[in-house]
Amino acid sequence: MNLEGKTAVVTGASRGIGRATALALAGAGASVVINYTQNESAALEVKSLIEEGGGSAIAIKADVSDYSRCEDLVQGAIDHFKRIDILINNAGITRDNLLARMKMEDWQEVIDTNLNGVYNCCKAAIRPLLKQKSGGRIINVASVSGIYGNSGQANYAAAKGGVIAFTRTLAKELGSRNITVNAVAPGFIESEMTAVLSDRVKEEILSRIALGRLGRPEDVAEVILFLASSANYVTGQVIAVDGSMSL
């Protein structure tokens, strides 16, 4: 998997799946734009790790729910690295609650970041990708919740379901220009969100996973790396990375 000479933009790259993905892409030779919204120190730590490994990276603060900031993010990548080849839409938030108790702002914030953010970044990146005439890769981080739903996550599941439909549609629009568009759908991944789950809830989750463990961010990053580098004839697909939970 060789990404020498390629530039990748990874949203939400200061922690979790985004962090692991940024490190994996850099390890394959890509120059990486580390996007973050709030945690600058964590983003700079990822940048340092990449540079210590001999790679090249910059960190750019941008709220993906704001289209103008997404334009700035893409332009920042082009200004620094002269091109953009890979876009990983990973930034996301949760505001979980049963719908009867869910506040409108909790619904809207999740839609704005998790769904509109994917639109914003893709919209901002498409023109430069087309202008380069060298193809490209777009990988969107969805969720198994977007496929099967999940109680207490009406906002999150709706957003991720929208990402899946968006992915398949954009793949049809961009295929003739050699730009592939795919999605990964993680299951339960070790993260700050899963760390707060009770032992009872974790046991119930593990009982549904054939591999008997929660996923690691690196498990998802490896699939993203494959889609970004080797999957030349794969587009419009949604790959579940969930240890069999969705079977």
JSON list of C-alpha atoms in Angstrom, two decimals:
[
{"chain": "A", "resi": 1, "resn": "MET", "atom": "CA", "xyz": [0.00, 0.00, 0.00]},
{"chain": "A", "resi": 2, "resn": "ASN", "atom": "CA", "xyz": [1.94, 2.98, -1.32]},
{"chain": "A", "resi": 3, "resn": "LEU", "atom": "CA", "xyz": [0.57, 6.51, -1.05]},
{"chain": "A", "resi": 4, "resn": "GLU", "atom": "CA", "xyz": [3.79, 8.38, -1.82]},
{"chain": "A", "resi": 5, "resn": "GLY", "atom": "CA", "xyz": [3.03, 11.71, -3.47]},
{"chain": "A", "resi": 6, "resn": "LYS", "atom": "CA", "xyz": [-0.62, 11.69, -2.32]},
{"chain": "A", "resi": 7, "resn": "THR", "atom": "CA", "xyz": [-2.28, 14.17, 0.02]},
{"chain": "A", "resi": 8, "resn": "ALA", "atom": "CA", "xyz": [-5.03, 13.06, 2.39]},
{"chain": "A", "resi": 9, "resn": "VAL", "atom": "CA", "xyz": [-7.43, 15.20, 4.40]},
{"chain": "A", "resi": 10, "resn": "VAL", "atom": "CA", "xyz": [-8.79, 13.45, 7.49]},
{"chain": "A", "resi": 11, "resn": "THR", "atom": "CA", "xyz": [-11.59, 15.17, 9.42]},
{"chain": "A", "resi": 12, "resn": "GLY", "atom": "CA", "xyz": [-11.87, 14.61, 13.14]},
{"chain": "A", "resi": 13, "resn": "ALA", "atom": "CA", "xyz": [-8.29, 13.35, 13.15]},
{"chain": "A", "resi": 14, "resn": "SER", "atom": "CA", "xyz": [-7.23, 14.32, 16.65]},
{"chain": "A", "resi": 15, "resn": "ARG", "atom": "CA", "xyz": [-8.55, 11.15, 18.31]},
{"chain": "A", "resi": 16, "resn": "GLY", "atom": "CA", "xyz": [-10.11, 7.73, 17.81]},
{"chain": "A", "resi": 17, "resn": "ILE", "atom": "CA", "xyz": [-10.64, 6.41, 14.30]},
{"chain": "A", "resi": 18, "resn": "GLY", "atom": "CA", "xyz": [-9.49, 9.68, 12.73]},
{"chain": "A", "resi": 19, "resn": "ARG", "atom": "CA", "xyz": [-6.20, 9.63, 14.61]},
{"chain": "A", "resi": 20, "resn": "ALA", "atom": "CA", "xyz": [-5.53, 6.00, 13.72]},
{"chain": "A", "resi": 21, "resn": "THR", "atom": "CA", "xyz": [-6.41, 6.72, 10.09]},
{"chain": "A", "resi": 22, "resn": "ALA", "atom": "CA", "xyz": [-4.11, 9.73, 9.86]},
{"chain": "A", "resi": 23, "resn": "LEU", "atom": "CA", "xyz": [-1.23, 7.65, 11.23]},
{"chain": "A", "resi": 24, "resn": "ALA", "atom": "CA", "xyz": [-1.98, 4.73, 8.88]},
{"chain": "A", "resi": 25, "resn": "LEU", "atom": "CA", "xyz": [-2.12, 6.94, 5.78]},
{"chain": "A", "resi": 26, "resn": "ALA", "atom": "CA", "xyz": [1.09, 8.70, 6.77]},
{"chain": "A", "resi": 27, "resn": "GLY", "atom": "CA", "xyz": [2.71, 5.31, 7.34]},
{"chain": "A", "resi": 28, "resn": "ALA", "atom": "CA", "xyz": [1.88, 4.46, 3.72]},
{"chain": "A", "resi": 29, "resn": "GLY", "atom": "CA", "xyz": [3.59, 7.63, 2.53]},
{"chain": "A", "resi": 30, "resn": "ALA", "atom": "CA", "xyz": [0.75, 10.15, 2.25]},
{"chain": "A", "resi": 31, "resn": "SER", "atom": "CA", "xyz": [1.04, 13.76, 3.35]},
{"chain": "A", "resi": 32, "resn": "VAL", "atom": "CA", "xyz": [-1.76, 14.28, 5.85]},
{"chain": "A", "resi": 33, "resn": "VAL", "atom": "CA", "xyz": [-3.97, 17.22, 6.77]},
{"chain": "A", "resi": 34, "resn": "ILE", "atom": "CA", "xyz": [-5.15, 16.68, 10.35]},
{"chain": "A", "resi": 35, "resn": "ASN", "atom": "CA", "xyz": [-8.48, 18.38, 10.85]},
{"chain": "A", "resi": 36, "resn": "TYR", "atom": "CA", "xyz": [-9.79, 19.11, 14.34]},
{"chain": "A", "resi": 37, "resn": "THR", "atom": "CA", "xyz": [-12.49, 21.27, 15.88]},
{"chain": "A", "resi": 38, "resn": "GLN", "atom": "CA", "xyz": [-11.44, 21.84, 19.49]},
{"chain": "A", "resi": 39, "resn": "ASN", "atom": "CA", "xyz": [-8.53, 19.73, 20.74]},
{"chain": "A", "resi": 40, "resn": "GLU", "atom": "CA", "xyz": [-5.51, 21.46, 19.23]},
{"chain": "A", "resi": 41, "resn": "SER", "atom": "CA", "xyz": [-3.01, 19.75, 21.52]},
{"chain": "A", "resi": 42, "resn": "ALA", "atom": "CA", "xyz": [-4.24, 16.30, 20.49]},
{"chain": "A", "resi": 43, "resn": "ALA", "atom": "CA", "xyz": [-4.07, 17.28, 16.79]},
{"chain": "A", "resi": 44, "resn": "LEU", "atom": "CA", "xyz": [-0.52, 18.58, 17.21]},
{"chain": "A", "resi": 45, "resn": "GLU", "atom": "CA", "xyz": [0.42, 15.33, 18.94]},
{"chain": "A", "resi": 46, "resn": "VAL", "atom": "CA", "xyz": [-0.74, 13.38, 15.86]},
{"chain": "A", "resi": 47, "resn": "LYS", "atom": "CA", "xyz": [1.26, 15.77, 13.67]},
{"chain": "A", "resi": 48, "resn": "SER", "atom": "CA", "xyz": [4.38, 15.19, 15.78]},
{"chain": "A", "resi": 49, "resn": "LEU", "atom": "CA", "xyz": [3.97, 11.41, 15.61]},
{"chain": "A", "resi": 50, "resn": "ILE", "atom": "CA", "xyz": [3.75, 11.57, 11.82]},
{"chain": "A", "resi": 51, "resn": "GLU", "atom": "CA", "xyz": [6.79, 13.81, 11.55]},
{"chain": "A", "resi": 52, "resn": "GLU", "atom": "CA", "xyz": [8.78, 11.62, 13.95]},
{"chain": "A", "resi": 53, "resn": "GLY", "atom": "CA", "xyz": [8.08, 8.74, 11.59]},
{"chain": "A", "resi": 54, "resn": "GLY", "atom": "CA", "xyz": [9.49, 10.70, 8.67]},
{"chain": "A", "resi": 55, "resn": "GLY", "atom": "CA", "xyz": [6.14, 11.83, 7.30]},
{"chain": "A", "resi": 56, "resn": "SER", "atom": "CA", "xyz": [4.64, 15.21, 6.50]},
{"chain": "A", "resi": 57, "resn": "ALA", "atom": "CA", "xyz": [1.54, 16.69, 8.12]},
{"chain": "A", "resi": 58, "resn": "ILE", "atom": "CA", "xyz": [-0.23, 19.90, 9.01]},
{"chain": "A", "resi": 59, "resn": "ALA", "atom": "CA", "xyz": [-3.10, 20.52, 11.44]},
{"chain": "A", "resi": 60, "resn": "ILE", "atom": "CA", "xyz": [-6.04, 22.72, 10.45]},
{"chain": "A", "resi": 61, "resn": "LYS", "atom": "CA", "xyz": [-8.89, 23.75, 12.73]},
{"chain": "A", "resi": 62, "resn": "ALA", "atom": "CA", "xyz": [-12.26, 23.68, 10.99]},
{"chain": "A", "resi": 63, "resn": "ASP", "atom": "CA", "xyz": [-15.84, 22.95, 12.03]},
{"chain": "A", "resi": 64, "resn": "VAL", "atom": "CA", "xyz": [-17.16, 20.68, 9.27]},
{"chain": "A", "resi": 65, "resn": "SER", "atom": "CA", "xyz": [-20.73, 21.82, 9.90]},
{"chain": "A", "resi": 66, "resn": "ASP", "atom": "CA", "xyz": [-19.72, 25.20, 8.41]},
{"chain": "A", "resi": 67, "resn": "TYR", "atom": "CA", "xyz": [-19.27, 25.01, 4.62]},
{"chain": "A", "resi": 68, "resn": "SER", "atom": "CA", "xyz": [-16.96, 28.02, 4.46]},
{"chain": "A", "resi": 69, "resn": "ARG", "atom": "CA", "xyz": [-14.61, 26.38, 6.97]},
{"chain": "A", "resi": 70, "resn": "CYS", "atom": "CA", "xyz": [-14.57, 23.22, 4.82]},
{"chain": "A", "resi": 71, "resn": "GLU", "atom": "CA", "xyz": [-13.56, 25.34, 1.84]},
{"chain": "A", "resi": 72, "resn": "ASP", "atom": "CA", "xyz": [-10.75, 26.77, 3.97]},
{"chain": "A", "resi": 73, "resn": "LEU", "atom": "CA", "xyz": [-9.72, 23.25, 5.00]},
{"chain": "A", "resi": 74, "resn": "VAL", "atom": "CA", "xyz": [-9.43, 22.01, 1.42]},
{"chain": "A", "resi": 75, "resn": "GLN", "atom": "CA", "xyz": [-7.69, 25.20, 0.29]},
{"chain": "A", "resi": 76, "resn": "GLY", "atom": "CA", "xyz": [-5.26, 24.88, 3.18]},
{"chain": "A", "resi": 77, "resn": "ALA", "atom": "CA", "xyz": [-4.34, 21.39, 1.98]},
{"chain": "A", "resi": 78, "resn": "ILE", "atom": "CA", "xyz": [-3.78, 22.65, -1.56]},
{"chain": "A", "resi": 79, "resn": "ASP", "atom": "CA", "xyz": [-1.82, 25.70, -0.43]},
{"chain": "A", "resi": 80, "resn": "HIS", "atom": "CA", "xyz": [0.56, 23.57, 1.62]},
{"chain": "A", "resi": 81, "resn": "PHE", "atom": "CA", "xyz": [0.80, 20.32, -0.36]},
{"chain": "A", "resi": 82, "resn": "LYS", "atom": "CA", "xyz": [-0.28, 21.61, -3.81]},
{"chain": "A", "resi": 83, "resn": "ARG", "atom": "CA", "xyz": [-2.98, 18.93, -4.22]},
{"chain": "A", "resi": 84, "resn": "ILE", "atom": "CA", "xyz": [-5.64, 16.78, -2.59]},
{"chain": "A", "resi": 85, "resn": "ASP", "atom": "CA", "xyz": [-6.10, 13.11, -3.48]},
{"chain": "A", "resi": 86, "resn": "ILE", "atom": "CA", "xyz": [-7.91, 11.49, -0.55]},
{"chain": "A", "resi": 87, "resn": "LEU", "atom": "CA", "xyz": [-10.73, 12.75, 1.64]},
{"chain": "A", "resi": 88, "resn": "ILE", "atom": "CA", "xyz": [-11.68, 10.86, 4.79]},
{"chain": "A", "resi": 89, "resn": "ASN", "atom": "CA", "xyz": [-14.93, 12.15, 6.30]},
{"chain": "A", "resi": 90, "resn": "ASN", "atom": "CA", "xyz": [-14.65, 10.94, 9.87]},
{"chain": "A", "resi": 91, "resn": "ALA", "atom": "CA", "xyz": [-15.72, 13.87, 12.07]},
{"chain": "A", "resi": 92, "resn": "GLY", "atom": "CA", "xyz": [-18.78, 13.01, 14.14]},
{"chain": "A", "resi": 93, "resn": "ILE", "atom": "CA", "xyz": [-20.58, 13.56, 17.42]},
{"chain": "A", "resi": 94, "resn": "THR", "atom": "CA", "xyz": [-23.29, 11.84, 19.46]},
{"chain": "A", "resi": 95, "resn": "ARG", "atom": "CA", "xyz": [-26.18, 13.32, 21.41]},
{"chain": "A", "resi": 96, "resn": "ASP", "atom": "CA", "xyz": [-27.97, 10.11, 22.40]},
{"chain": "A", "resi": 97, "resn": "ASN", "atom": "CA", "xyz": [-31.46, 9.97, 23.87]},
{"chain": "A", "resi": 98, "resn": "LEU", "atom": "CA", "xyz": [-34.81, 8.40, 23.24]},
{"chain": "A", "resi": 99, "resn": "LEU", "atom": "CA", "xyz": [-36.71, 10.42, 20.66]},
{"chain": "A", "resi": 100, "resn": "ALA", "atom": "CA", "xyz": [-39.43, 11.35, 23.18]},
{"chain": "A", "resi": 101, "resn": "ARG", "atom": "CA", "xyz": [-36.75, 13.07, 25.26]},
{"chain": "A", "resi": 102, "resn": "MET", "atom": "CA", "xyz": [-34.49, 14.32, 22.49]},
{"chain": "A", "resi": 103, "resn": "LYS", "atom": "CA", "xyz": [-34.13, 18.07, 22.22]},
{"chain": "A", "resi": 104, "resn": "MET", "atom": "CA", "xyz": [-34.34, 19.67, 18.81]},
{"chain": "A", "resi": 105, "resn": "GLU", "atom": "CA", "xyz": [-30.84, 21.09, 19.20]},
{"chain": "A", "resi": 106, "resn": "ASP", "atom": "CA", "xyz": [-29.47, 17.59, 19.89]},
{"chain": "A", "resi": 107, "resn": "TRP", "atom": "CA", "xyz": [-31.08, 16.35, 16.68]},
{"chain": "A", "resi": 108, "resn": "GLN", "atom": "CA", "xyz": [-29.80, 19.31, 14.66]},
{"chain": "A", "resi": 109, "resn": "GLU", "atom": "CA", "xyz": [-26.24, 19.29, 15.97]},
{"chain": "A", "resi": 110, "resn": "VAL", "atom": "CA", "xyz": [-25.78, 15.63, 15.03]},
{"chain": "A", "resi": 111, "resn": "ILE", "atom": "CA", "xyz": [-27.29, 16.13, 11.57]},
{"chain": "A", "resi": 112, "resn": "ASP", "atom": "CA", "xyz": [-25.18, 19.26, 11.02]},
{"chain": "A", "resi": 113, "resn": "THR", "atom": "CA", "xyz": [-21.90, 17.55, 11.88]},
{"chain": "A", "resi": 114, "resn": "ASN", "atom": "CA", "xyz": [-22.40, 13.92, 10.89]},
{"chain": "A", "resi": 115, "resn": "LEU", "atom": "CA", "xyz": [-24.38, 14.38, 7.67]},
{"chain": "A", "resi": 116, "resn": "ASN", "atom": "CA", "xyz": [-24.07, 17.98, 6.54]},
{"chain": "A", "resi": 117, "resn": "GLY", "atom": "CA", "xyz": [-20.36, 17.85, 7.39]},
{"chain": "A", "resi": 118, "resn": "VAL", "atom": "CA", "xyz": [-19.87, 15.06, 4.83]},
{"chain": "A", "resi": 119, "resn": "TYR", "atom": "CA", "xyz": [-21.73, 17.08, 2.20]},
{"chain": "A", "resi": 120, "resn": "ASN", "atom": "CA", "xyz": [-19.72, 20.20, 3.03]},
{"chain": "A", "resi": 121, "resn": "CYS", "atom": "CA", "xyz": [-16.33, 18.52, 2.77]},
{"chain": "A", "resi": 122, "resn": "CYS", "atom": "CA", "xyz": [-17.18, 16.59, -0.39]},
{"chain": "A", "resi": 123, "resn": "LYS", "atom": "CA", "xyz": [-18.63, 19.69, -2.03]},
{"chain": "A", "resi": 124, "resn": "ALA", "atom": "CA", "xyz": [-15.49, 21.66, -1.20]},
{"chain": "A", "resi": 125, "resn": "ALA", "atom": "CA", "xyz": [-13.15, 18.90, -2.43]},
{"chain": "A", "resi": 126, "resn": "ILE", "atom": "CA", "xyz": [-14.87, 17.83, -5.65]},
{"chain": "A", "resi": 127, "resn": "ARG", "atom": "CA", "xyz": [-13.81, 20.77, -7.82]},
{"chain": "A", "resi": 128, "resn": "PRO", "atom": "CA", "xyz": [-10.08, 20.43, -7.03]},
{"chain": "A", "resi": 129, "resn": "LEU", "atom": "CA", "xyz": [-10.29, 16.65, -7.44]},
{"chain": "A", "resi": 130, "resn": "LEU", "atom": "CA", "xyz": [-11.89, 17.02, -10.86]},
{"chain": "A", "resi": 131, "resn": "LYS", "atom": "CA", "xyz": [-9.46, 19.75, -11.90]},
{"chain": "A", "resi": 132, "resn": "GLN", "atom": "CA", "xyz": [-6.45, 17.54, -11.15]},
{"chain": "A", "resi": 133, "resn": "LYS", "atom": "CA", "xyz": [-7.76, 14.87, -13.59]},
{"chain": "A", "resi": 134, "resn": "SER", "atom": "CA", "xyz": [-5.86, 12.19, -11.69]},
{"chain": "A", "resi": 135, "resn": "GLY", "atom": "CA", "xyz": [-8.73, 10.50, -9.89]},
{"chain": "A", "resi": 136, "resn": "GLY", "atom": "CA", "xyz": [-9.17, 10.38, -6.15]},
{"chain": "A", "resi": 137, "resn": "ARG", "atom": "CA", "xyz": [-10.63, 8.58, -3.17]},
{"chain": "A", "resi": 138, "resn": "ILE", "atom": "CA", "xyz": [-13.42, 9.63, -0.83]},
{"chain": "A", "resi": 139, "resn": "ILE", "atom": "CA", "xyz": [-14.09, 7.44, 2.20]},
{"chain": "A", "resi": 140, "resn": "ASN", "atom": "CA", "xyz": [-16.94, 8.27, 4.55]},
{"chain": "A", "resi": 141, "resn": "VAL", "atom": "CA", "xyz": [-17.18, 6.90, 8.08]},
{"chain": "A", "resi": 142, "resn": "ALA", "atom": "CA", "xyz": [-20.75, 5.73, 8.60]},
{"chain": "A", "resi": 143, "resn": "SER", "atom": "CA", "xyz": [-21.91, 3.25, 11.27]},
{"chain": "A", "resi": 144, "resn": "VAL", "atom": "CA", "xyz": [-23.79, 0.00, 11.62]},
{"chain": "A", "resi": 145, "resn": "SER", "atom": "CA", "xyz": [-26.39, 2.17, 13.38]},
{"chain": "A", "resi": 146, "resn": "GLY", "atom": "CA", "xyz": [-27.03, 3.76, 10.00]},
{"chain": "A", "resi": 147, "resn": "ILE", "atom": "CA", "xyz": [-27.81, 0.34, 8.54]},
{"chain": "A", "resi": 148, "resn": "TYR", "atom": "CA", "xyz": [-29.85, -1.29, 11.29]},
{"chain": "A", "resi": 149, "resn": "GLY", "atom": "CA", "xyz": [-30.82, 1.57, 13.61]},
{"chain": "A", "resi": 150, "resn": "ASN", "atom": "CA", "xyz": [-30.14, 1.71, 17.32]},
{"chain": "A", "resi": 151, "resn": "SER", "atom": "CA", "xyz": [-32.47, 2.61, 20.17]},
{"chain": "A", "resi": 152, "resn": "GLY", "atom": "CA", "xyz": [-31.63, 6.00, 21.64]},
{"chain": "A", "resi": 153, "resn": "GLN", "atom": "CA", "xyz": [-29.80, 7.12, 18.50]},
{"chain": "A", "resi": 154, "resn": "ALA", "atom": "CA", "xyz": [-32.49, 8.35, 16.13]},
{"chain": "A", "resi": 155, "resn": "ASN", "atom": "CA", "xyz": [-30.39, 11.40, 15.24]},
{"chain": "A", "resi": 156, "resn": "TYR", "atom": "CA", "xyz": [-27.13, 9.48, 14.86]},
{"chain": "A", "resi": 157, "resn": "ALA", "atom": "CA", "xyz": [-28.69, 6.60, 12.90]},
{"chain": "A", "resi": 158, "resn": "ALA", "atom": "CA", "xyz": [-30.53, 9.00, 10.60]},
{"chain": "A", "resi": 159, "resn": "ALA", "atom": "CA", "xyz": [-27.33, 10.93, 9.89]},
{"chain": "A", "resi": 160, "resn": "LYS", "atom": "CA", "xyz": [-25.25, 7.82, 9.26]},
{"chain": "A", "resi": 161, "resn": "GLY", "atom": "CA", "xyz": [-28.00, 6.29, 7.11]},
{"chain": "A", "resi": 162, "resn": "GLY", "atom": "CA", "xyz": [-27.92, 9.49, 5.09]},
{"chain": "A", "resi": 163, "resn": "VAL", "atom": "CA", "xyz": [-24.15, 9.17, 4.74]},
{"chain": "A", "resi": 164, "resn": "ILE", "atom": "CA", "xyz": [-24.58, 5.69, 3.28]},
{"chain": "A", "resi": 165, "resn": "ALA", "atom": "CA", "xyz": [-27.13, 6.83, 0.69]},
{"chain": "A", "resi": 166, "resn": "PHE", "atom": "CA", "xyz": [-24.98, 9.87, -0.09]},
{"chain": "A", "resi": 167, "resn": "THR", "atom": "CA", "xyz": [-21.93, 7.63, -0.59]},
{"chain": "A", "resi": 168, "resn": "ARG", "atom": "CA", "xyz": [-23.69, 5.40, -3.09]},
{"chain": "A", "resi": 169, "resn": "THR", "atom": "CA", "xyz": [-25.07, 8.35, -5.03]},
{"chain": "A", "resi": 170, "resn": "LEU", "atom": "CA", "xyz": [-21.77, 10.20, -5.18]},
{"chain": "A", "resi": 171, "resn": "ALA", "atom": "CA", "xyz": [-20.03, 7.02, -6.36]},
{"chain": "A", "resi": 172, "resn": "LYS", "atom": "CA", "xyz": [-22.34, 6.99, -9.38]},
{"chain": "A", "resi": 173, "resn": "GLU", "atom": "CA", "xyz": [-21.72, 10.67, -10.09]},
{"chain": "A", "resi": 174, "resn": "LEU", "atom": "CA", "xyz": [-17.92, 10.53, -9.87]},
{"chain": "A", "resi": 175, "resn": "GLY", "atom": "CA", "xyz": [-17.06, 7.08, -11.16]},
{"chain": "A", "resi": 176, "resn": "SER", "atom": "CA", "xyz": [-16.51, 8.25, -14.72]},
{"chain": "A", "resi": 177, "resn": "ARG", "atom": "CA", "xyz": [-13.80, 10.60, -13.42]},
{"chain": "A", "resi": 178, "resn": "ASN", "atom": "CA", "xyz": [-11.94, 7.80, -11.64]},
{"chain": "A", "resi": 179, "resn": "ILE", "atom": "CA", "xyz": [-12.94, 9.05, -8.20]},
{"chain": "A", "resi": 180, "resn": "THR", "atom": "CA", "xyz": [-14.10, 6.21, -5.96]},
{"chain": "A", "resi": 181, "resn": "VAL", "atom": "CA", "xyz": [-16.49, 6.85, -3.08]},
{"chain": "A", "resi": 182, "resn": "ASN", "atom": "CA", "xyz": [-16.93, 4.25, -0.35]},
{"chain": "A", "resi": 183, "resn": "ALA", "atom": "CA", "xyz": [-17.95, 4.05, 3.29]},
{"chain": "A", "resi": 184, "resn": "VAL", "atom": "CA", "xyz": [-16.93, 2.05, 6.32]},
{"chain": "A", "resi": 185, "resn": "ALA", "atom": "CA", "xyz": [-19.54, 1.21, 8.95]},
{"chain": "A", "resi": 186, "resn": "PRO", "atom": "CA", "xyz": [-17.86, 0.60, 12.31]},
{"chain": "A", "resi": 187, "resn": "GLY", "atom": "CA", "xyz": [-19.60, -1.31, 15.07]},
{"chain": "A", "resi": 188, "resn": "PHE", "atom": "CA", "xyz": [-18.64, -0.76, 18.69]},
{"chain": "A", "resi": 189, "resn": "ILE", "atom": "CA", "xyz": [-15.10, 0.60, 18.72]},
{"chain": "A", "resi": 190, "resn": "GLU", "atom": "CA", "xyz": [-12.96, 1.28, 21.80]},
{"chain": "A", "resi": 191, "resn": "SER", "atom": "CA", "xyz": [-13.29, 5.03, 22.32]},
{"chain": "A", "resi": 192, "resn": "GLU", "atom": "CA", "xyz": [-14.22, 7.73, 24.80]},
{"chain": "A", "resi": 193, "resn": "MET", "atom": "CA", "xyz": [-17.87, 6.99, 24.01]},
{"chain": "A", "resi": 194, "resn": "THR", "atom": "CA", "xyz": [-17.69, 3.25, 24.71]},
{"chain": "A", "resi": 195, "resn": "ALA", "atom": "CA", "xyz": [-15.48, 3.76, 27.79]},
{"chain": "A", "resi": 196, "resn": "VAL", "atom": "CA", "xyz": [-18.44, 5.12, 29.74]},
{"chain": "A", "resi": 197, "resn": "LEU", "atom": "CA", "xyz": [-20.67, 2.11, 29.07]},
{"chain": "A", "resi": 198, "resn": "SER", "atom": "CA", "xyz": [-21.58, -0.02, 32.08]},
{"chain": "A", "resi": 199, "resn": "ASP", "atom": "CA", "xyz": [-20.18, -3.55, 32.43]},
{"chain": "A", "resi": 200, "resn": "ARG", "atom": "CA", "xyz": [-23.68, -4.94, 31.85]},
{"chain": "A", "resi": 201, "resn": "VAL", "atom": "CA", "xyz": [-24.06, -3.07, 28.58]},
{"chain": "A", "resi": 202, "resn": "LYS", "atom": "CA", "xyz": [-20.57, -4.11, 27.46]},
{"chain": "A", "resi": 203, "resn": "GLU", "atom": "CA", "xyz": [-21.34, -7.76, 28.20]},
{"chain": "A", "resi": 204, "resn": "GLU", "atom": "CA", "xyz": [-24.54, -7.55, 26.18]},
{"chain": "A", "resi": 205, "resn": "ILE", "atom": "CA", "xyz": [-22.65, -6.01, 23.26]},
{"chain": "A", "resi": 206, "resn": "LEU", "atom": "CA", "xyz": [-19.86, -8.59, 23.39]},
{"chain": "A", "resi": 207, "resn": "SER", "atom": "CA", "xyz": [-22.41, -11.41, 23.34]},
{"chain": "A", "resi": 208, "resn": "ARG", "atom": "CA", "xyz": [-23.38, -10.25, 19.83]},
{"chain": "A", "resi": 209, "resn": "ILE", "atom": "CA", "xyz": [-19.82, -10.10, 18.47]},
{"chain": "A", "resi": 210, "resn": "ALA", "atom": "CA", "xyz": [-18.34, -13.35, 17.17]},
{"chain": "A", "resi": 211, "resn": "LEU", "atom": "CA", "xyz": [-14.77, -12.11, 17.68]},
{"chain": "A", "resi": 212, "resn": "GLY", "atom": "CA", "xyz": [-15.52, -11.54, 21.37]},
{"chain": "A", "resi": 213, "resn": "ARG", "atom": "CA", "xyz": [-14.06, -8.04, 21.67]},
{"chain": "A", "resi": 214, "resn": "LEU", "atom": "CA", "xyz": [-14.76, -4.44, 20.84]},
{"chain": "A", "resi": 215, "resn": "GLY", "atom": "CA", "xyz": [-13.05, -3.11, 17.75]},
{"chain": "A", "resi": 216, "resn": "ARG", "atom": "CA", "xyz": [-9.99, -0.92, 17.89]},
{"chain": "A", "resi": 217, "resn": "PRO", "atom": "CA", "xyz": [-9.59, 2.33, 15.94]},
{"chain": "A", "resi": 218, "resn": "GLU", "atom": "CA", "xyz": [-6.75, 0.63, 14.05]},
{"chain": "A", "resi": 219, "resn": "ASP", "atom": "CA", "xyz": [-9.16, -2.07, 12.82]},
{"chain": "A", "resi": 220, "resn": "VAL", "atom": "CA", "xyz": [-11.17, 0.61, 11.02]},
{"chain": "A", "resi": 221, "resn": "ALA", "atom": "CA", "xyz": [-8.09, 2.51, 9.87]},
{"chain": "A", "resi": 222, "resn": "GLU", "atom": "CA", "xyz": [-6.74, -0.59, 8.12]},
{"chain": "A", "resi": 223, "resn": "VAL", "atom": "CA", "xyz": [-9.91, -0.88, 6.03]},
{"chain": "A", "resi": 224, "resn": "ILE", "atom": "CA", "xyz": [-9.81, 2.82, 5.21]},
{"chain": "A", "resi": 225, "resn": "LEU", "atom": "CA", "xyz": [-6.17, 2.46, 4.14]},
{"chain": "A", "resi": 226, "resn": "PHE", "atom": "CA", "xyz": [-7.15, -0.39, 1.79]},
{"chain": "A", "resi": 227, "resn": "LEU", "atom": "CA", "xyz": [-9.92, 1.71, 0.23]},
{"chain": "A", "resi": 228, "resn": "ALA", "atom": "CA", "xyz": [-7.57, 4.70, -0.10]},
{"chain": "A", "resi": 229, "resn": "SER", "atom": "CA", "xyz": [-4.71, 2.81, -1.70]},
{"chain": "A", "resi": 230, "resn": "SER", "atom": "CA", "xyz": [-5.46, -0.61, -3.19]},
{"chain": "A", "resi": 231, "resn": "ALA", "atom": "CA", "xyz": [-9.18, -0.78, -3.96]},
{"chain": "A", "resi": 232, "resn": "ASN", "atom": "CA", "xyz": [-9.03, 0.40, -7.55]},
{"chain": "A", "resi": 233, "resn": "TYR", "atom": "CA", "xyz": [-12.26, -1.32, -8.62]},
{"chain": "A", "resi": 234, "resn": "VAL", "atom": "CA", "xyz": [-14.33, -0.81, -5.47]},
{"chain": "A", "resi": 235, "resn": "THR", "atom": "CA", "xyz": [-16.80, 2.06, -5.31]},
{"chain": "A", "resi": 236, "resn": "GLY", "atom": "CA", "xyz": [-20.23, 2.72, -3.85]},
{"chain": "A", "resi": 237, "resn": "GLN", "atom": "CA", "xyz": [-19.68, 0.09, -1.16]},
{"chain": "A", "resi": 238, "resn": "VAL", "atom": "CA", "xyz": [-20.32, 0.09, 2.59]},
{"chain": "A", "resi": 239, "resn": "ILE", "atom": "CA", "xyz": [-17.95, -2.17, 4.52]},
{"chain": "A", "resi": 240, "resn": "ALA", "atom": "CA", "xyz": [-19.02, -3.13, 8.04]},
{"chain": "A", "resi": 241, "resn": "VAL", "atom": "CA", "xyz": [-16.12, -3.25, 10.49]},
{"chain": "A", "resi": 242, "resn": "ASP", "atom": "CA", "xyz": [-17.97, -4.74, 13.43]},
{"chain": "A", "resi": 243, "resn": "GLY", "atom": "CA", "xyz": [-16.61, -8.20, 14.28]},
{"chain": "A", "resi": 244, "resn": "SER", "atom": "CA", "xyz": [-19.87, -9.78, 12.95]},
{"chain": "A", "resi": 245, "resn": "MET", "atom": "CA", "xyz": [-22.26, -7.79, 15.17]},
{"chain": "A", "resi": 246, "resn": "SER", "atom": "CA", "xyz": [-24.50, -6.95, 12.22]},
{"chain": "A", "resi": 247, "resn": "LEU", "atom": "CA", "xyz": [-24.88, -10.55, 11.02]}
]
